[in-house]
Each structure stands twice: as C-alpha cells, then as structure tokens.
Coordinates of C-alpha atoms in Angstrom, one line a residue:
X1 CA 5.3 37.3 -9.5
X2 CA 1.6 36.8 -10.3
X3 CA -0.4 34.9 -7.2
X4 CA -3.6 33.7 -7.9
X5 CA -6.6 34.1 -4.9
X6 CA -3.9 35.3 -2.2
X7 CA -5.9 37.3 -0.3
X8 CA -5.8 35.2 3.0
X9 CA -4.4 32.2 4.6
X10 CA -6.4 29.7 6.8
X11 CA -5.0 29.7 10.5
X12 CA -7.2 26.3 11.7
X13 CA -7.9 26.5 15.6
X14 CA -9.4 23.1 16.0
X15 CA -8.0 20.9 18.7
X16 CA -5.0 23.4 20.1
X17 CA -2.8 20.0 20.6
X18 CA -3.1 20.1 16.7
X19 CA -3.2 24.0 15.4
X20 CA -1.2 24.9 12.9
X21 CA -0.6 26.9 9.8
X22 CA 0.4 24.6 6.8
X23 CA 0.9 24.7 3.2
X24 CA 1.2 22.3 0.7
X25 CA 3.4 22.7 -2.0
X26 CA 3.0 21.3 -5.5
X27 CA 5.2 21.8 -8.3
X28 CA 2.9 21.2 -11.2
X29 CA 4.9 20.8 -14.9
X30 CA 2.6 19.7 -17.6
X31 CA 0.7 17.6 -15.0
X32 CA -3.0 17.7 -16.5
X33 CA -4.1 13.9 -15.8
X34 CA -3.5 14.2 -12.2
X35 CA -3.5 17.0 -10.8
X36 CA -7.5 17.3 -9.7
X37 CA -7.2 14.4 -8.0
X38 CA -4.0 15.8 -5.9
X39 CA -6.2 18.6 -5.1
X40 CA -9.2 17.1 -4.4
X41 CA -6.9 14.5 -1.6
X42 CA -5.4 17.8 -0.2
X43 CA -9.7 19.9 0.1
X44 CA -10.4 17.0 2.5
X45 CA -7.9 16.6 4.7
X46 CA -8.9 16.0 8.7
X47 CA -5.7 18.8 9.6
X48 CA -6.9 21.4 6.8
X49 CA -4.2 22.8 4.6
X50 CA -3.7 26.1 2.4
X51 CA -2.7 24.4 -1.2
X52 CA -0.3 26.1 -3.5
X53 CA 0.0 25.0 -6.5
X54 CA 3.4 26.1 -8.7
X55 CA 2.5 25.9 -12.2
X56 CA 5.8 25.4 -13.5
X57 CA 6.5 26.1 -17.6
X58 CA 3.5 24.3 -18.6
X59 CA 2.6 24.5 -22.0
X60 CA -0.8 21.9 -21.4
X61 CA -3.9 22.6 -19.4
X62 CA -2.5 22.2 -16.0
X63 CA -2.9 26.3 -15.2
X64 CA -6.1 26.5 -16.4
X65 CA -7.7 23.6 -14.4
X66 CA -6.1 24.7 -11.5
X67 CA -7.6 28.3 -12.4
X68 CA -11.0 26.6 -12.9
X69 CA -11.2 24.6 -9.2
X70 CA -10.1 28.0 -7.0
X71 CA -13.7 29.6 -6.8
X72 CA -14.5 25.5 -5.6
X73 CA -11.6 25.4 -3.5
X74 CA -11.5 28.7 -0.8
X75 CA -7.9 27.1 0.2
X76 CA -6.2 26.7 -3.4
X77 CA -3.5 29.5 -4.5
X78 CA -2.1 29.2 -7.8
X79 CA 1.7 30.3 -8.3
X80 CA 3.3 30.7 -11.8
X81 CA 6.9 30.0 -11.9
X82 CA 9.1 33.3 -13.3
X83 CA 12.5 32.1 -15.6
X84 CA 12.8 28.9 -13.8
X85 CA 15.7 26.7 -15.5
X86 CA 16.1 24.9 -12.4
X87 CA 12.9 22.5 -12.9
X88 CA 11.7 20.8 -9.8
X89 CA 14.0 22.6 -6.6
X90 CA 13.7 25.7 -8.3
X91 CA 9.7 25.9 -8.3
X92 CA 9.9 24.9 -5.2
X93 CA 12.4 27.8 -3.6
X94 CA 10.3 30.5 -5.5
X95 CA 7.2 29.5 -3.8
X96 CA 8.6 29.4 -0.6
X97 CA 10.2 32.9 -1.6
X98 CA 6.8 34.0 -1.9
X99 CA 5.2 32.3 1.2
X100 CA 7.8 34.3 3.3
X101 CA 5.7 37.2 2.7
X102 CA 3.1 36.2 4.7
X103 CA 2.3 37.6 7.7
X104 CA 1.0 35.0 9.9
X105 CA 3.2 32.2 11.0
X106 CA 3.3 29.3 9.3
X107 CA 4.2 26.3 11.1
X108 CA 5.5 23.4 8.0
X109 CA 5.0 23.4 4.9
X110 CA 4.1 19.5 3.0
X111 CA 6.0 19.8 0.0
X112 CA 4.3 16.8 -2.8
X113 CA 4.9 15.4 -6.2
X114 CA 1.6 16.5 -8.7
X115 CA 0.9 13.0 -9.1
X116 CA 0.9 11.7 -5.9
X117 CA -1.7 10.8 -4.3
X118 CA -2.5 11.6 -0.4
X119 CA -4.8 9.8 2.3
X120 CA -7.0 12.1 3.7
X121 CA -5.6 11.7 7.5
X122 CA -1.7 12.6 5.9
X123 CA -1.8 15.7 7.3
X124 CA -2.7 15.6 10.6
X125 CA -0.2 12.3 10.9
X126 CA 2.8 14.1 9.5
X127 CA 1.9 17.0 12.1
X128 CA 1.2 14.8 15.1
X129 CA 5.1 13.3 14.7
X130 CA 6.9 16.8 13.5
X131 CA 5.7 18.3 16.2
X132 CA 5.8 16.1 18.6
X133 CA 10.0 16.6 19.0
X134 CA 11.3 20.2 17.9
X135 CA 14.7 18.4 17.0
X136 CA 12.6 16.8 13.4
X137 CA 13.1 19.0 10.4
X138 CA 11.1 16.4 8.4
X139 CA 8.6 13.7 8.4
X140 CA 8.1 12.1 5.2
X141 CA 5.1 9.3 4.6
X142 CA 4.9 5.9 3.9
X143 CA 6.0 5.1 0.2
X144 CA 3.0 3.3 -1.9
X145 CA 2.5 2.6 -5.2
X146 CA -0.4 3.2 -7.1
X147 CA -2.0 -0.3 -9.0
X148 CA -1.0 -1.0 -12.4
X149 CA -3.6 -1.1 -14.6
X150 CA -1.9 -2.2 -17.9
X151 CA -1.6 -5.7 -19.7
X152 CA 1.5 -6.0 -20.8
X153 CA 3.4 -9.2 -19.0
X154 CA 7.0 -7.2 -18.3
X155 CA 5.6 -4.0 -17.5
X156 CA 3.2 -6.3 -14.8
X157 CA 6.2 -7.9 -13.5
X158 CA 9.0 -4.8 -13.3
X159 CA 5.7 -3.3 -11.4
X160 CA 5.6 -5.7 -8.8
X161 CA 8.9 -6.0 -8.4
X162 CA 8.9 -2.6 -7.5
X163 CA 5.8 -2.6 -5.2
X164 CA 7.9 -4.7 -3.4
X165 CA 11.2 -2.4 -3.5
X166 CA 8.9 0.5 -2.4
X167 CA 7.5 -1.8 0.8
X168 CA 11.6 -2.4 1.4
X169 CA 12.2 1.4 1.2
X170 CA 10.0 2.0 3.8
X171 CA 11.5 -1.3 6.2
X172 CA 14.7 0.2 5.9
X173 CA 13.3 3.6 6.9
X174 CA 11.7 2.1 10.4
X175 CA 15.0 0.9 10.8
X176 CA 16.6 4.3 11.0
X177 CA 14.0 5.7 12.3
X178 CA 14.7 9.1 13.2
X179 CA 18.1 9.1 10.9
X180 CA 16.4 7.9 8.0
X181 CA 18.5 7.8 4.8
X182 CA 15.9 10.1 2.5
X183 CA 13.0 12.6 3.0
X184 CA 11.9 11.4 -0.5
X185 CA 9.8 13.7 -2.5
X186 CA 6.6 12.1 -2.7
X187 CA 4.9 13.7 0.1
X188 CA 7.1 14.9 3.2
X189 CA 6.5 17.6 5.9
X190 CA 8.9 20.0 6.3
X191 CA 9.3 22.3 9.7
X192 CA 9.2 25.5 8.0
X193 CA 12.1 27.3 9.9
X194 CA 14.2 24.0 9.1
X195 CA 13.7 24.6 5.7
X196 CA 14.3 28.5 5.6
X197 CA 17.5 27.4 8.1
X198 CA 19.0 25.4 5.8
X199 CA 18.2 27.4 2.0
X200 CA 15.6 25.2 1.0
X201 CA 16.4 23.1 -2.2
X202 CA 20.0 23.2 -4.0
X203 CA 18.7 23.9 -7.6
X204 CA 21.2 22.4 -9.5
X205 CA 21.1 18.8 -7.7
X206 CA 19.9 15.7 -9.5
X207 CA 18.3 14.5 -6.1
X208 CA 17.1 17.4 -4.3
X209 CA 15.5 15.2 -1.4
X210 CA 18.8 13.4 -0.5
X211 CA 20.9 16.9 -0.3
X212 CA 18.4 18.3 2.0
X213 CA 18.0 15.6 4.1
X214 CA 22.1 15.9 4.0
X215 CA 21.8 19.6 5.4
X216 CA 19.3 19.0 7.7
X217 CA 21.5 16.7 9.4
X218 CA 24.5 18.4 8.7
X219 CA 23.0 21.0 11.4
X220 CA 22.1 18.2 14.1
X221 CA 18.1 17.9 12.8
X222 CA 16.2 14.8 12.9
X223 CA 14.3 13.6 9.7
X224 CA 12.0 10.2 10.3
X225 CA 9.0 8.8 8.3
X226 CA 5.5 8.2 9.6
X227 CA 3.9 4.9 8.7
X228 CA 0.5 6.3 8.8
X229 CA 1.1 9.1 6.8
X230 CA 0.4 7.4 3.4
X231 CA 0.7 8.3 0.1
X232 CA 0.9 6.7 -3.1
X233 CA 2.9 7.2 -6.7
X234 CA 3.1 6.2 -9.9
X235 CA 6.1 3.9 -11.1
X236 CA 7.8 3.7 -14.3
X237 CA 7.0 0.4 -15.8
X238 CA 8.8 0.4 -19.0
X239 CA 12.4 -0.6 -18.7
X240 CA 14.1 2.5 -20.2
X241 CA 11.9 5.3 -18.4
X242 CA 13.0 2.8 -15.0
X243 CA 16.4 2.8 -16.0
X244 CA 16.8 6.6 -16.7
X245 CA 15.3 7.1 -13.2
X246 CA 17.3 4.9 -11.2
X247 CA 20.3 6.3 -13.4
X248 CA 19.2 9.8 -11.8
X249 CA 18.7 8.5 -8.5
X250 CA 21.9 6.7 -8.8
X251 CA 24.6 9.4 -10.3
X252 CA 22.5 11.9 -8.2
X253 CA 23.6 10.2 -4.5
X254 CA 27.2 10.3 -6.3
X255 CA 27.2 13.5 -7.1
X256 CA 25.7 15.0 -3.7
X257 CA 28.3 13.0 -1.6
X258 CA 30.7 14.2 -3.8
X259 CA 29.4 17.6 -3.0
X260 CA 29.6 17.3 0.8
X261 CA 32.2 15.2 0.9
X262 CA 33.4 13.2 3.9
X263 CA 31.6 14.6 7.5
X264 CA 29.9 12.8 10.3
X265 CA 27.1 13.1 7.9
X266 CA 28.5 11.5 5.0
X267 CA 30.8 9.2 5.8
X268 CA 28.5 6.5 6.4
X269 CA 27.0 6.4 3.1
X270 CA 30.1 7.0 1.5
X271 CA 31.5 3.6 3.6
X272 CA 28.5 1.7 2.1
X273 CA 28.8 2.1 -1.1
X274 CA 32.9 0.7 -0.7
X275 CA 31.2 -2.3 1.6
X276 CA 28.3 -2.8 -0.9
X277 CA 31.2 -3.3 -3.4
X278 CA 32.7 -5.8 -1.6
X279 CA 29.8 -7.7 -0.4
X280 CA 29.0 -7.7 -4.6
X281 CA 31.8 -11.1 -4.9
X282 CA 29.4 -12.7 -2.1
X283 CA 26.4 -11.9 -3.6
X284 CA 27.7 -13.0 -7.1
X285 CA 29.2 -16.4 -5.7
X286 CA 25.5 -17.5 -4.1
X287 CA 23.8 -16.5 -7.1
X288 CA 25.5 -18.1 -9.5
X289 CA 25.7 -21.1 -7.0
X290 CA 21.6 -21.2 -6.3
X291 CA 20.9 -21.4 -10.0
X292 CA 23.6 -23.9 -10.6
X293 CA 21.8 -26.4 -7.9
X294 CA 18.3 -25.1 -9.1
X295 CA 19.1 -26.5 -12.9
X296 CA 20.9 -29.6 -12.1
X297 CA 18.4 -30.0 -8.9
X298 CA 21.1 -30.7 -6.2
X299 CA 19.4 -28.0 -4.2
X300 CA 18.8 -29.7 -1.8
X301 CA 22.1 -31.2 -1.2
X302 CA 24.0 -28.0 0.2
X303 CA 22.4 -27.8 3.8
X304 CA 24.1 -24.2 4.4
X305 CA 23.6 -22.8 1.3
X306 CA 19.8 -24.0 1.3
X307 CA 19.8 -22.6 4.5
X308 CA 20.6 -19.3 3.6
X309 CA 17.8 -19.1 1.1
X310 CA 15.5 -20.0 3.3
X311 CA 16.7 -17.4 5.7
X312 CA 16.6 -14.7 3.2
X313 CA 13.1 -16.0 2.3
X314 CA 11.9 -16.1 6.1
X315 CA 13.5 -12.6 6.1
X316 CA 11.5 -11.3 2.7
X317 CA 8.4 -12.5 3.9
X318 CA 8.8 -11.0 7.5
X319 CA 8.9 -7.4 5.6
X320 CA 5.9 -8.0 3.6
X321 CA 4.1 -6.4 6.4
X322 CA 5.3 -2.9 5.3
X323 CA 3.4 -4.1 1.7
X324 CA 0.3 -2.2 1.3
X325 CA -2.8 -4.1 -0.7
X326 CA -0.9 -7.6 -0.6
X327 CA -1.8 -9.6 -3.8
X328 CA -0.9 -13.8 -4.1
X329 CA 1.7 -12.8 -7.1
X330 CA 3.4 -10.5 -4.3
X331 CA 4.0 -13.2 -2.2
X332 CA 5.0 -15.8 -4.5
X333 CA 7.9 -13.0 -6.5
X334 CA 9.2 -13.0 -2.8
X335 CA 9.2 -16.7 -2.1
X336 CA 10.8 -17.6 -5.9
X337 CA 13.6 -15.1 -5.2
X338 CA 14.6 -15.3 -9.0
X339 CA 13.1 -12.6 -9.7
X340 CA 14.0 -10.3 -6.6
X341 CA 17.6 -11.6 -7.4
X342 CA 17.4 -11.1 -11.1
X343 CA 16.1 -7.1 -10.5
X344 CA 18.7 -6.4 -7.7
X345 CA 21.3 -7.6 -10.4
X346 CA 19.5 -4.9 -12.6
X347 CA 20.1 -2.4 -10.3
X348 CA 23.7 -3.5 -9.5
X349 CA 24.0 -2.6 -13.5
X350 CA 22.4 0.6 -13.0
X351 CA 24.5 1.5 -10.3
X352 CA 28.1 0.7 -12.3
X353 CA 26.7 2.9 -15.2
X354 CA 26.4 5.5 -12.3
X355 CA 29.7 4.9 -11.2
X356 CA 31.1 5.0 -14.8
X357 CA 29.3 8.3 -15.4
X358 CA 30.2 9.6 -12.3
X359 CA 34.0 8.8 -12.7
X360 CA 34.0 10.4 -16.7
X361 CA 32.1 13.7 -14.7
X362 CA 29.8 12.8 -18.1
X363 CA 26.6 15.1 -17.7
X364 CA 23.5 13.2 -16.5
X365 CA 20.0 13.9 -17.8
X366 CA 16.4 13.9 -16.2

C-alpha cells in the first residue's frame, strides 16, 4: 500500500476543551473538477484536520492534482486504493485499515464525499457535539445543496424541488435528534473507536450510510446531526441520473432491512414503510380531490378539505427555516403545492420500482 507524505500526523493542542486528532477521509474516483476545492475547505478549517485523500481507480487527473497540492498542504496524505471492487465502502475500509497504524490516538475521523463542499467552522462543530456525549458514534452536518447554474427550465425546477427535499431531510432529522434516521455520506463525523467497533463500512451494500447508522444503533450508540456543521452537494438534475439515484437509495434501504431483519432497531422503519403504504389511498384520494376543485374552481367550497391544504401549507412554510439561501421561487413551489405534490408522486413511483426490484431479488446498479 503506497502512502504519500506519511511521515507525521498533526496532534492540534489549541483550546484543550477542543484537542483532538482528526482525519478526514475522502474517497476520490475520477473526481478532477472538484476535488481542489474540497481540499482547499478542509486546509482552513478553525479545528485543523489531517486530510486523506483515497484515490480510488481513477483513470483522470484526480492523483496527480492531489500529488501536486501536498508540498502546499503540510496536512494532505494521498492513499491509492489496492484491487478495490467494492467502490465507495471499500476505499473507505482500506484507509481506515491503514490509519490503524498510526501511533498516536486519533480521536474521529470526518469521512466526505469528493465533491462536497465544507464550511470552514464544520470541524470544530461536528467535534463540539460528538464529544460532548461519549454515547454518539456520529454526527453528521446539515444537508445543502449547491446553486444550480444551468438554464434549462426542468433541470431548474427538479433542482428546487429538491433544495427543498434536502431542507426537509434535515427537519426530519431535528426531529429525531439523537436517533436520526441516516448518517448520510456527505460529510459526517465518526467517533473513531465507534467505527473500528462496529467494522466500518459493509462493502457490498447499496447504502453504506444507512447500514452503519443500523450497526451503530444496533449496539446502543447515538447518531444526531449538527445544524451548524454545514456542507453542501451537488444534485442530479436530469431526470434519469435522479431516478437511478433515488432507485439506489430506495432498493438499497430494502435491501439493508432485509439484511438485519426485524430488531428493536429495525422494526420501526420496517413498520413505516407498511403505514406509508396505507397512508398512499389517503394521499391519493386528496390529490386527486384538490385538482378536481382546482380545474372546475369549487376550491373553495370544501371547508375541510381547503383546510387541510392550508394546514399542509402553514406546515411547509414553517420548515422553510431549515432552507439555506431562500430564493422567491422557493417559497412560491411550497405555497403552489402542485409541484411538491406532483414530485412526491415521483418518488412514490420510484419507490414501487424499488419494491418491484426488491421482490424479483433483480440486481440493482449504481
């Protein structure tokens, strides 16, 4: 296992309410258009960091940048992956293979997607929270998206749509704080003997995140997410790359429940996805119902229905406050609800095909 400028590791001894030995992780495939900036967000951080970068299969230029900023960068380390077939998880576990050998103690390790993008103050946020309760195996940060800069009409709107989905991601995560659902990928802080406890990744899953947060709790640890740890991501914004995503994301969660199968753990997601099911005839029923009144404009002739809506809009626009950068064409997709109702009926398809694929044990692809 080659390991580029590995002489050393930083040990910071600022404020000793705040030392600690971290390392950020970054599997890196093929990820030459961002992967400067990614470093550059990690050189500056207020809660300094050693940065590891796992060049993983490339076959572009993402090795030899990386190469080219370590005599800038004192703190960047440069792993290359050896016969990974296991993509993502699997560059991950061989770098944490490899941090094992070191011989001071290392405290967490912030594990990041190469092309996310990470406030300077991450950090020292994520650290402040993990440890300030020894029971948290994880922190992850607040879910941004980066700004579209296309033209093209759909791709505007499916983005929005999903700046939105992202700010709901993260309400739902305040509102299990401390049990939240996922330790998404995009930038979390792992308590490294949590993660050596519990194996680190499972290489073969579609969503490695969600099985990990699984095991974490599956051994009474706490995972939350820290508002003012924020980072940002890129979104798919054509329909097919978003539907093979979601499809992932989707057939994934079946697949690691599957895995598990019915614990303490478990059995709570496993009962929503039976309620979400049955809740589907509801949801169907006032849809079709809304846009019947909206065309023959008898809305306002149904005083419970109407009131509903406006409920779910009071609601909507109550959880704005988790959106980041709010634009006027954020707040009136929300106050429409066609389109919010329109893309949850997208994801409902998604979610069947899942189901379908999932049932037929059909192999899914990235």
């Amino acid at each position: 296992m080659e390991l580029i400028n590995f002489g050393c590791s930083l040990f910071w001894k600022g404020n000793m309410n705040k030392q600690a030995n971290i390392w950020c992780i970054i599997p890196a495939h093929n990820e030459v258009q961002g992967i400067e900036k990614t470093i550059m967000d990690l050189s500056i951080q207020s809660l300094p960091v050693n940065i590891l970068v796992v060049a993983d299969n490339c076959t572009d230029g993402t090795e030899e940048i990386v190469r080219g900023l370590i005599p800038k960068y004192s703190n960047l380390y440069l792993f290359r992956t050896v016969s990974n077939e296991d993509r993502k998880a699997g560059a991950i576990n061989q770098a944490i293979k490899v941090l094992g050998n070191i011989q001071e103690k290392i405290n967490a390790v912030l594990i990041m997607d190469a092309d996310t993008r990470i406030d300077y103050q991450a950090a020292e946020k994520g650290w402040d929270t993990l440890s300030s309760d020894s029971t948290l195996a994880a922190v992850c940060s607040k879910a941004g998206v980066m700004p579209y800069t296309g033209k093209n009409p759909f791709e505007w709107v499916l983005y929005h749509l999903q700046r939105l989905e992202y700010s709901q991601f993260d309400s739902q995560r305040v509102e299990t704080l401390g049990n939240i659902k996922v330790v998404h990928g995009m930038a979390a802080l792992h308590r490294w003997d949590c993660i050596l406890e519990v194996g680190g990744y499972d290489p073969k899953n579609l969503v490695e995140d969600y099985d990990l947060t699984i095991r974490y709790k599956r051994v009474d640890y706490k995972v939350t997410i820290d508002l003012e740890m924020k980072a940002w991501t890129e979104v798919p914004v054509k329909l097919k790359e978003w539907w093979i995503q979601r499809l992932r994301w989707n057939r994934g969660g079946l697949d690691t429940l599957k895995k598990h199968g019915w614990n303490k753990t478990t059995r709570g997601y496993i009962l929503q996805h039976f309620v979400s099911n049955f809740l589907l005839i509801f949801q169907l029923y006032f849809s079709v119902i809304f846009i019947k009144m909206l065309l023959q404009g008898t809305l306002i002739m149904h005083g419970i229905v109407v009131l509903s809506f406006i409920l779910s809009i009071l609601i909507g626009l109550y959880k704005m406050k988790y959106l980041e950068n709010k634009k006027l064409c954020d707040w009136i997709i929300r106050i429409l609800l066609i389109p919010e109702m329109l893309y949850d009926w997208l994801q409902t398809l998604n979610q069947y095909h899942a189901y379908y694929n999932f049932i037929l044990n059909r192999k899914q692809s990235w």
